[in-house]
């Protein structure tokens, strides 16, 4: 398969490039380095089946030759960037999705959208299945991301209905691991860096809000199964290992044997109180289930960040 990955120099996009190269695909990786990094793909640059194009996918996209699949992962993803990059996020979710879908029609390629659990907003049902329609504040700080992804899903389904584009929509729940930026701002990298540097771990609010954290290796395997499936409706991908943010902070302090303490900080606006994926659909239709628990996944991530800090 000849595959275009937008956002391919990001955390998930670079790992997906690794997996698809292993599977024998030819990869065209497109990224403008807004939140991604050259280091993530440096090891791939000499590969005969890997090509990198630095480009902003909110503009018209031209790719030479045929394409079998377009994986649209481009978008900032950390809540720490929602104010700073609000317009970029809306543009890549709306214009970027439009351009990549237009390219899919032109190339008769299949299309996969990296959507998010944020389409459920601050959920009023728990756990969240794909049928839940969500509880999103369109004008809040998180609205730029939530609404961009909701629009992207709507656009994807419109292309499916109007042009017959063969689409996939992955609703990705909190995924962490090696290659996240030290200053990414999301809870797992923040806590690990703070613990390794002996700084206080910044827990927002009372820390009783929950997330369900998935190691990237499981998530990437799920995306691959979804690509190969014929499921055109949204599928939740995540690890249903729910944990409060206070417990996560304590766990990371223990695993790093850090002397750090907890420092409580103000809870950001509209921060979801709970989040837990119902993955029955992925289990049955994709034959996928996450295998890496938090102990193993966090252990691997901590070891990686330690090595990064020693560089
Ligand atoms: P990331 O920031 O590491 O990767 C996103 C990549 O997109 C970056 O390399 C960035 O430079 C690139 N990008 C942004 N705007 C672009 C543009 N206009 N043109 C070209 N490239 C652009 O984040 P990630 O965690 O790897 O997320 C990847 C995708 O998965 C995103 O679409 C995100 O919304 C989605 N997602 C991730 C998670 C998660 O927990 N990691 C959860 C839900 C959804
Ligand atoms: N959080 C925190 N301290 C941090 C970063 C995040 O307590 O330093 C909290 C945040 O308020 C949220 C949860 O951790 O409740 C997960 O945040 P993250 O940014 O990882 O992603 P989200 O799930 O909110 O998109």
Tab-separated table of C-alpha atoms and ligand atoms in Angstrom:
chain	number	residue	atom	x	y	z
A	1	UNK	CA	0.000	0.000	0.000
A	2	UNK	CA	1.121	3.560	-0.719
A	3	UNK	CA	0.012	5.614	2.296
A	4	UNK	CA	-0.067	9.338	3.077
A	5	UNK	CA	0.136	10.163	6.804
A	6	UNK	CA	-0.631	13.756	7.749
A	7	UNK	CA	0.831	14.685	11.122
A	8	UNK	CA	3.359	11.928	10.498
A	9	UNK	CA	6.133	13.661	12.457
A	10	UNK	CA	4.017	13.750	15.611
A	11	UNK	CA	3.880	11.346	18.529
A	12	UNK	CA	1.314	8.908	17.099
A	13	UNK	CA	2.031	9.608	13.419
A	14	UNK	CA	5.714	8.675	13.735
A	15	UNK	CA	4.906	5.408	15.514
A	16	UNK	CA	2.308	4.620	12.858
A	17	UNK	CA	4.948	5.284	10.170
A	18	UNK	CA	7.229	2.759	11.908
A	19	UNK	CA	4.499	0.102	11.995
A	20	UNK	CA	3.372	0.595	8.392
A	21	UNK	CA	6.950	0.450	7.101
A	22	UNK	CA	7.342	-2.823	9.005
A	23	UNK	CA	4.201	-4.091	7.255
A	24	UNK	CA	5.735	-3.287	3.856
A	25	UNK	CA	3.885	-0.046	3.038
A	26	UNK	CA	5.364	2.929	1.234
A	27	UNK	CA	4.914	6.053	3.375
A	28	UNK	CA	4.554	9.687	2.438
A	29	UNK	CA	4.735	11.626	5.694
A	30	UNK	CA	3.417	15.191	5.628
A	31	UNK	CA	3.828	17.563	8.569
A	32	UNK	CA	4.469	21.253	9.238
A	33	UNK	CA	6.162	20.629	12.637
A	34	UNK	CA	3.571	22.743	14.452
A	35	UNK	CA	3.652	20.325	17.407
A	36	UNK	CA	5.680	17.495	15.842
A	37	UNK	CA	9.456	17.162	15.760
A	38	UNK	CA	12.100	16.203	13.186
A	39	UNK	CA	13.655	13.862	15.808
A	40	UNK	CA	10.548	11.642	15.673
A	41	UNK	CA	11.238	10.674	12.068
A	42	UNK	CA	15.025	11.189	11.853
A	43	UNK	CA	15.579	7.412	11.922
A	44	UNK	CA	13.278	6.969	8.897
A	45	UNK	CA	14.745	9.555	6.541
A	46	UNK	CA	17.126	7.172	4.746
A	47	UNK	CA	14.484	4.445	4.337
A	48	UNK	CA	13.758	3.618	0.684
A	49	UNK	CA	9.982	3.437	1.295
A	50	UNK	CA	9.752	6.647	3.363
A	51	UNK	CA	9.396	10.171	2.051
A	52	UNK	CA	8.910	13.333	4.119
A	53	UNK	CA	7.196	16.476	2.856
A	54	UNK	CA	7.124	19.538	5.115
A	55	UNK	CA	3.716	21.056	4.398
A	56	UNK	CA	0.680	22.648	6.034
A	57	UNK	CA	-2.292	20.459	5.074
A	58	UNK	CA	-4.810	23.271	5.439
A	59	UNK	CA	-3.650	24.255	1.909
A	60	UNK	CA	-4.367	22.444	-1.361
A	61	UNK	CA	-2.402	19.174	-1.273
A	62	UNK	CA	-0.601	17.730	-4.261
A	63	UNK	CA	0.936	14.259	-4.118
A	64	UNK	CA	2.637	12.628	-7.122
A	65	UNK	CA	1.508	9.121	-8.045
A	66	UNK	CA	-1.222	6.869	-6.686
A	67	UNK	CA	-2.343	6.598	-3.053
A	68	UNK	CA	-4.132	3.641	-1.477
A	69	UNK	CA	-4.770	5.172	1.952
A	70	UNK	CA	-4.757	8.608	3.577
A	71	UNK	CA	-4.390	8.706	7.357
A	72	UNK	CA	-5.316	12.160	8.619
A	73	UNK	CA	-3.613	12.628	11.987
A	74	UNK	CA	-2.530	16.257	11.645
A	75	UNK	CA	-3.774	18.361	14.563
A	76	UNK	CA	-2.364	19.698	17.804
A	77	UNK	CA	-3.749	17.435	20.522
A	78	UNK	CA	-2.645	18.746	23.915
A	79	UNK	CA	-5.135	20.832	25.944
A	80	UNK	CA	-2.126	22.997	26.880
A	81	UNK	CA	-2.187	24.222	23.242
A	82	UNK	CA	-5.919	24.876	22.948
A	83	UNK	CA	-5.620	28.631	23.680
A	84	UNK	CA	-2.280	29.236	21.958
A	85	UNK	CA	-3.195	27.292	18.788
A	86	UNK	CA	-6.985	27.595	18.735
A	87	UNK	CA	-7.251	28.862	15.158
A	88	UNK	CA	-4.649	26.365	13.868
A	89	UNK	CA	-6.658	23.557	15.472
A	90	UNK	CA	-9.936	24.698	13.901
A	91	UNK	CA	-8.258	25.112	10.506
A	92	UNK	CA	-6.590	21.706	10.435
A	93	UNK	CA	-9.785	20.001	11.647
A	94	UNK	CA	-11.933	21.794	9.061
A	95	UNK	CA	-9.787	22.859	6.070
A	96	UNK	CA	-7.203	20.104	6.559
A	97	UNK	CA	-9.905	17.436	6.669
A	98	UNK	CA	-11.565	18.932	3.574
A	99	UNK	CA	-8.280	18.962	1.639
A	100	UNK	CA	-7.303	15.418	2.615
A	101	UNK	CA	-10.781	14.104	1.750
A	102	UNK	CA	-10.622	15.889	-1.620
A	103	UNK	CA	-7.292	14.177	-2.227
A	104	UNK	CA	-8.860	10.836	-1.258
A	105	UNK	CA	-11.538	11.323	-3.933
A	106	UNK	CA	-8.962	12.356	-6.555
A	107	UNK	CA	-6.761	9.328	-5.809
A	108	UNK	CA	-9.641	6.908	-5.087
A	109	UNK	CA	-7.883	6.270	-1.773
A	110	UNK	CA	-9.342	5.035	1.507
A	111	UNK	CA	-9.382	7.611	4.311
A	112	UNK	CA	-8.904	7.354	8.075
A	113	UNK	CA	-9.626	10.240	10.438
A	114	UNK	CA	-7.891	10.417	13.830
A	115	UNK	CA	-10.829	11.653	15.877
A	116	UNK	CA	-11.003	11.763	19.652
A	117	UNK	CA	-12.896	10.964	22.830
A	118	UNK	CA	-13.247	14.748	23.097
A	119	UNK	CA	-16.218	14.521	20.723
A	120	UNK	CA	-18.037	13.316	23.875
A	121	UNK	CA	-16.998	16.509	25.742
A	122	UNK	CA	-17.629	16.368	29.492
A	123	UNK	CA	-19.651	13.145	29.255
A	124	UNK	CA	-22.935	12.655	31.063
A	125	UNK	CA	-22.932	8.902	30.430
A	126	UNK	CA	-20.212	6.557	31.619
A	127	UNK	CA	-18.529	4.644	30.058
A	128	UNK	CA	-18.782	6.278	26.634
A	129	UNK	CA	-19.953	4.120	23.734
A	130	UNK	CA	-19.980	5.282	20.128
A	131	UNK	CA	-23.751	5.917	20.350
A	132	UNK	CA	-23.314	8.686	22.944
A	133	UNK	CA	-23.750	12.077	21.263
A	134	UNK	CA	-21.702	14.057	23.742
A	135	UNK	CA	-21.812	17.166	25.907
A	136	UNK	CA	-19.604	19.834	24.355
A	137	UNK	CA	-19.357	23.551	25.121
A	138	UNK	CA	-18.745	25.071	21.669
A	139	UNK	CA	-17.481	28.408	23.006
A	140	UNK	CA	-15.283	27.116	25.832
A	141	UNK	CA	-11.489	26.770	25.696
A	142	UNK	CA	-11.751	23.137	24.621
A	143	UNK	CA	-14.399	23.966	21.996
A	144	UNK	CA	-11.768	24.655	19.331
A	145	UNK	CA	-10.580	21.051	19.497
A	146	UNK	CA	-13.885	19.321	20.219
A	147	UNK	CA	-15.798	21.142	17.504
A	148	UNK	CA	-12.960	20.813	14.967
A	149	UNK	CA	-13.032	17.044	15.439
A	150	UNK	CA	-16.836	16.903	15.385
A	151	UNK	CA	-16.799	18.899	12.132
A	152	UNK	CA	-14.083	16.584	10.774
A	153	UNK	CA	-16.269	13.545	11.544
A	154	UNK	CA	-19.269	15.214	9.867
A	155	UNK	CA	-17.156	16.078	6.787
A	156	UNK	CA	-15.795	12.524	6.632
A	157	UNK	CA	-19.300	11.045	6.691
A	158	UNK	CA	-20.504	13.589	4.083
A	159	UNK	CA	-17.735	12.429	1.706
A	160	UNK	CA	-18.695	8.845	2.445
A	161	UNK	CA	-22.337	9.536	1.582
A	162	UNK	CA	-21.861	11.923	-1.340
A	163	UNK	CA	-18.742	10.494	-3.008
A	164	UNK	CA	-18.745	6.930	-1.699
A	165	UNK	CA	-15.307	7.504	-0.099
A	166	UNK	CA	-14.262	4.449	1.898
A	167	UNK	CA	-13.730	5.975	5.349
A	168	UNK	CA	-12.682	5.019	8.890
A	169	UNK	CA	-13.079	7.123	12.033
A	170	UNK	CA	-11.009	6.315	15.129
A	171	UNK	CA	-12.154	7.972	18.362
A	172	UNK	CA	-8.872	7.875	20.246
A	173	UNK	CA	-8.852	8.032	24.069
A	174	UNK	CA	-5.867	9.370	26.083
A	175	UNK	CA	-2.778	7.752	24.619
A	176	UNK	CA	0.724	8.217	25.992
A	177	UNK	CA	4.231	6.923	25.547
A	178	UNK	CA	7.690	7.328	24.132
A	179	UNK	CA	8.256	10.344	21.798
A	180	UNK	CA	5.802	12.670	23.542
A	181	UNK	CA	7.385	16.109	23.919
A	182	UNK	CA	8.815	16.998	27.332
A	183	UNK	CA	6.743	20.195	27.188
A	184	UNK	CA	3.677	18.512	25.642
A	185	UNK	CA	1.534	19.631	28.583
A	186	UNK	CA	-0.608	16.500	28.858
A	187	UNK	CA	-0.833	14.777	32.237
A	188	UNK	CA	1.434	11.752	31.651
A	189	UNK	CA	4.471	13.609	30.239
A	190	UNK	CA	3.979	16.486	32.698
A	191	UNK	CA	3.931	14.174	35.717
A	192	UNK	CA	6.876	12.074	34.500
A	193	UNK	CA	9.100	15.071	33.753
A	194	UNK	CA	8.144	16.744	37.033
A	195	UNK	CA	8.845	13.554	39.000
A	196	UNK	CA	12.181	12.936	37.259
A	197	UNK	CA	13.257	16.529	37.883
A	198	UNK	CA	12.152	16.452	41.523
A	199	UNK	CA	9.562	19.161	40.970
A	200	UNK	CA	6.039	19.211	42.397
A	201	UNK	CA	3.506	17.307	40.292
A	202	UNK	CA	0.828	19.771	39.178
A	203	UNK	CA	-2.550	18.133	39.759
A	204	UNK	CA	-5.406	20.260	38.429
A	205	UNK	CA	-8.523	20.635	40.590
A	206	UNK	CA	-8.867	18.017	43.345
A	207	UNK	CA	-7.417	15.335	41.052
A	208	UNK	CA	-10.570	13.204	41.290
A	209	UNK	CA	-11.264	13.515	37.546
A	210	UNK	CA	-10.540	10.274	35.705
A	211	UNK	CA	-8.904	9.299	32.435
A	212	UNK	CA	-8.260	5.874	30.878
A	213	UNK	CA	-4.729	5.726	29.585
A	214	UNK	CA	-3.562	3.665	26.636
A	215	UNK	CA	0.028	2.914	25.616
A	216	UNK	CA	0.756	4.014	22.046
A	217	UNK	CA	1.749	0.493	20.923
A	218	UNK	CA	-1.793	-0.783	21.555
A	219	UNK	CA	-3.371	2.252	19.951
A	220	UNK	CA	-1.285	1.954	16.787
A	221	UNK	CA	-2.190	-1.737	16.512
A	222	UNK	CA	-5.867	-0.733	16.799
A	223	UNK	CA	-5.496	1.877	14.058
A	224	UNK	CA	-3.910	-0.750	11.816
A	225	UNK	CA	-6.770	-3.209	12.406
A	226	UNK	CA	-9.251	-0.416	11.707
A	227	UNK	CA	-7.478	0.415	8.416
A	228	UNK	CA	-7.790	-3.201	7.310
A	229	UNK	CA	-11.420	-3.519	8.418
A	230	UNK	CA	-14.513	-2.416	6.529
A	231	UNK	CA	-16.004	-0.431	9.442
A	232	UNK	CA	-17.019	2.999	8.154
A	233	UNK	CA	-18.644	4.251	11.375
A	234	UNK	CA	-16.705	5.653	14.391
A	235	UNK	CA	-14.858	3.197	16.636
A	236	UNK	CA	-13.541	3.947	20.142
A	237	UNK	CA	-9.881	3.008	20.630
A	238	UNK	CA	-8.455	3.201	24.142
A	239	UNK	CA	-7.563	1.217	27.218
A	240	UNK	CA	-10.407	0.990	29.749
A	241	UNK	CA	-7.968	1.264	32.690
A	242	UNK	CA	-9.605	4.232	34.407
A	243	UNK	CA	-7.592	6.124	37.024
A	244	UNK	CA	-7.977	9.435	38.878
A	245	UNK	CA	-5.346	12.057	38.096
A	246	UNK	CA	-4.318	12.149	41.772
A	247	UNK	CA	-3.736	8.379	41.758
A	248	UNK	CA	-1.827	8.692	38.486
A	249	UNK	CA	0.424	11.353	40.032
A	250	UNK	CA	1.104	9.159	43.091
A	251	UNK	CA	1.748	6.152	40.875
A	252	UNK	CA	4.327	8.055	38.816
A	253	UNK	CA	6.037	9.372	41.964
A	254	UNK	CA	6.293	5.776	43.226
A	255	UNK	CA	7.482	4.335	39.904
A	256	UNK	CA	10.194	6.984	39.502
A	257	UNK	CA	11.166	6.746	43.204
A	258	UNK	CA	10.909	10.524	43.222
A	259	UNK	CA	10.882	12.811	46.261
A	260	UNK	CA	8.427	15.135	44.507
A	261	UNK	CA	5.206	16.272	46.209
A	262	UNK	CA	1.775	17.082	44.788
A	263	UNK	CA	0.848	20.722	44.096
A	264	UNK	CA	-2.820	21.373	43.399
A	265	UNK	CA	-3.556	23.907	40.645
A	266	UNK	CA	-6.757	25.428	39.279
A	267	UNK	CA	-8.907	23.065	37.195
A	268	UNK	CA	-9.080	24.273	33.565
A	269	UNK	CA	-12.506	25.255	32.194
A	270	UNK	CA	-14.705	22.368	30.959
A	271	UNK	CA	-12.150	19.732	32.005
A	272	UNK	CA	-14.075	16.430	31.643
A	273	UNK	CA	-14.831	14.863	35.044
A	274	UNK	CA	-14.643	11.301	33.784
A	275	UNK	CA	-13.559	9.443	30.679
A	276	UNK	CA	-13.751	5.709	30.022
A	277	UNK	CA	-14.044	4.044	26.619
A	278	UNK	CA	-16.555	1.313	25.914
A	279	UNK	CA	-14.470	-0.744	23.478
A	280	UNK	CA	-16.982	-3.521	22.780
A	281	UNK	CA	-17.203	-2.433	19.133
A	282	UNK	CA	-13.418	-2.521	18.608
A	283	UNK	CA	-13.183	-5.882	20.379
A	284	UNK	CA	-15.840	-7.497	18.202
A	285	UNK	CA	-15.363	-5.794	14.810
A	286	UNK	CA	-11.592	-5.243	14.859
A	287	UNK	CA	-10.632	-8.232	17.014
A	288	UNK	CA	-8.577	-5.735	19.019
A	289	UNK	CA	-7.958	-5.383	22.702
A	290	UNK	CA	-5.247	-3.372	24.489
A	291	UNK	CA	-2.527	-5.538	26.021
A	292	UNK	CA	-0.132	-3.089	27.696
A	293	UNK	CA	-1.313	-2.152	31.190
A	294	UNK	CA	-0.354	1.102	32.943
A	295	UNK	CA	2.519	-0.488	34.909
A	296	UNK	CA	4.271	-1.732	31.812
A	297	UNK	CA	3.375	1.247	29.606
A	298	UNK	CA	4.326	3.882	32.163
A	299	UNK	CA	7.511	1.936	32.953
A	300	UNK	CA	8.551	2.034	29.307
A	301	UNK	CA	7.671	5.718	29.016
A	302	UNK	CA	9.543	6.675	32.192
A	303	UNK	CA	12.636	4.799	30.994
A	304	UNK	CA	12.459	6.669	27.674
A	305	UNK	CA	12.070	10.108	29.293
A	306	UNK	CA	15.002	9.306	31.614
A	307	UNK	CA	17.171	8.614	28.582
A	308	UNK	CA	15.978	11.843	26.924
A	309	UNK	CA	16.913	13.884	30.000
A	310	UNK	CA	20.376	12.313	30.058
A	311	UNK	CA	21.079	13.396	26.444
B	1	LIG	P1	1.098	15.468	18.010
B	1	LIG	O1	0.957	16.914	18.272
B	1	LIG	O2	2.346	14.790	18.441
B	1	LIG	O3	0.917	15.162	16.453
B	1	LIG	C1	0.163	15.973	15.601
B	1	LIG	C2	1.009	16.289	14.377
B	1	LIG	O4	0.240	17.067	13.452
B	1	LIG	C3	2.270	17.121	14.707
B	1	LIG	O5	3.416	16.491	14.151
B	1	LIG	C4	1.995	18.456	14.067
B	1	LIG	O6	3.176	19.138	13.669
B	1	LIG	C5	1.104	18.071	12.903
B	1	LIG	N1	0.272	19.160	12.380
B	1	LIG	C6	-0.550	19.977	13.073
B	1	LIG	N2	-1.146	20.839	12.240
B	1	LIG	C7	-0.694	20.548	10.991
B	1	LIG	C8	-0.951	21.099	9.703
B	1	LIG	N3	-1.795	22.130	9.530
B	1	LIG	N4	-0.321	20.570	8.629
B	1	LIG	C9	0.547	19.533	8.773
B	1	LIG	N5	0.820	18.967	9.976
B	1	LIG	C10	0.199	19.478	11.068
B	1	LIG	O7	-0.180	14.758	18.666
B	1	LIG	P2	-0.603	13.224	18.745
B	1	LIG	O8	-0.896	12.926	20.158
B	1	LIG	O9	0.351	12.379	18.010
B	1	LIG	O10	-1.994	13.248	17.970
B	1	LIG	C11	-2.119	12.781	16.637
B	1	LIG	C12	-3.589	12.787	16.241
B	1	LIG	O11	-4.326	11.912	17.083
B	1	LIG	C13	-4.249	14.167	16.358
B	1	LIG	O12	-5.156	14.316	15.284
B	1	LIG	C14	-5.002	14.073	17.657
B	1	LIG	O13	-6.118	14.924	17.683
B	1	LIG	C15	-5.400	12.608	17.683
B	1	LIG	N6	-5.629	12.138	19.056
B	1	LIG	C16	-4.576	11.890	19.891
B	1	LIG	C17	-4.831	11.483	21.184
B	1	LIG	C18	-3.729	11.153	22.147
B	1	LIG	O14	-4.042	10.849	23.293
B	1	LIG	N7	-2.455	11.178	21.785
B	1	LIG	C19	-6.150	11.354	21.637
B	1	LIG	C20	-7.185	11.647	20.766
B	1	LIG	C21	-6.917	12.019	19.462
B	2	LIG	N1	-3.837	17.396	34.357
B	2	LIG	C1	-3.271	17.617	35.593
B	2	LIG	N2	-2.005	18.103	35.653
B	2	LIG	C2	-1.260	18.355	34.553
B	2	LIG	C3	-1.832	18.109	33.282
B	2	LIG	C4	-3.129	17.634	33.225
B	2	LIG	O1	-3.897	17.380	36.638
B	2	LIG	O2	-0.100	18.807	34.717
B	2	LIG	C5	-5.196	16.862	34.301
B	2	LIG	C6	-6.159	17.619	33.383
B	2	LIG	O3	-6.793	18.669	34.071
B	2	LIG	C7	-7.118	16.518	33.006
B	2	LIG	C8	-6.268	15.250	33.005
B	2	LIG	O4	-5.105	15.569	33.765
B	2	LIG	O5	-8.114	16.393	33.985
B	2	LIG	C9	-5.834	14.785	31.635
B	2	LIG	O6	-5.296	15.890	30.963
B	2	LIG	P1	-4.542	15.775	29.588
B	2	LIG	O7	-4.011	17.138	29.287
B	2	LIG	O8	-3.588	14.649	29.628
B	2	LIG	O9	-5.642	15.390	28.511
B	2	LIG	P2	-7.236	15.523	28.418
B	2	LIG	O10	-7.748	14.195	28.774
B	2	LIG	O11	-7.734	16.574	29.352
B	2	LIG	O12	-7.465	15.874	27.004
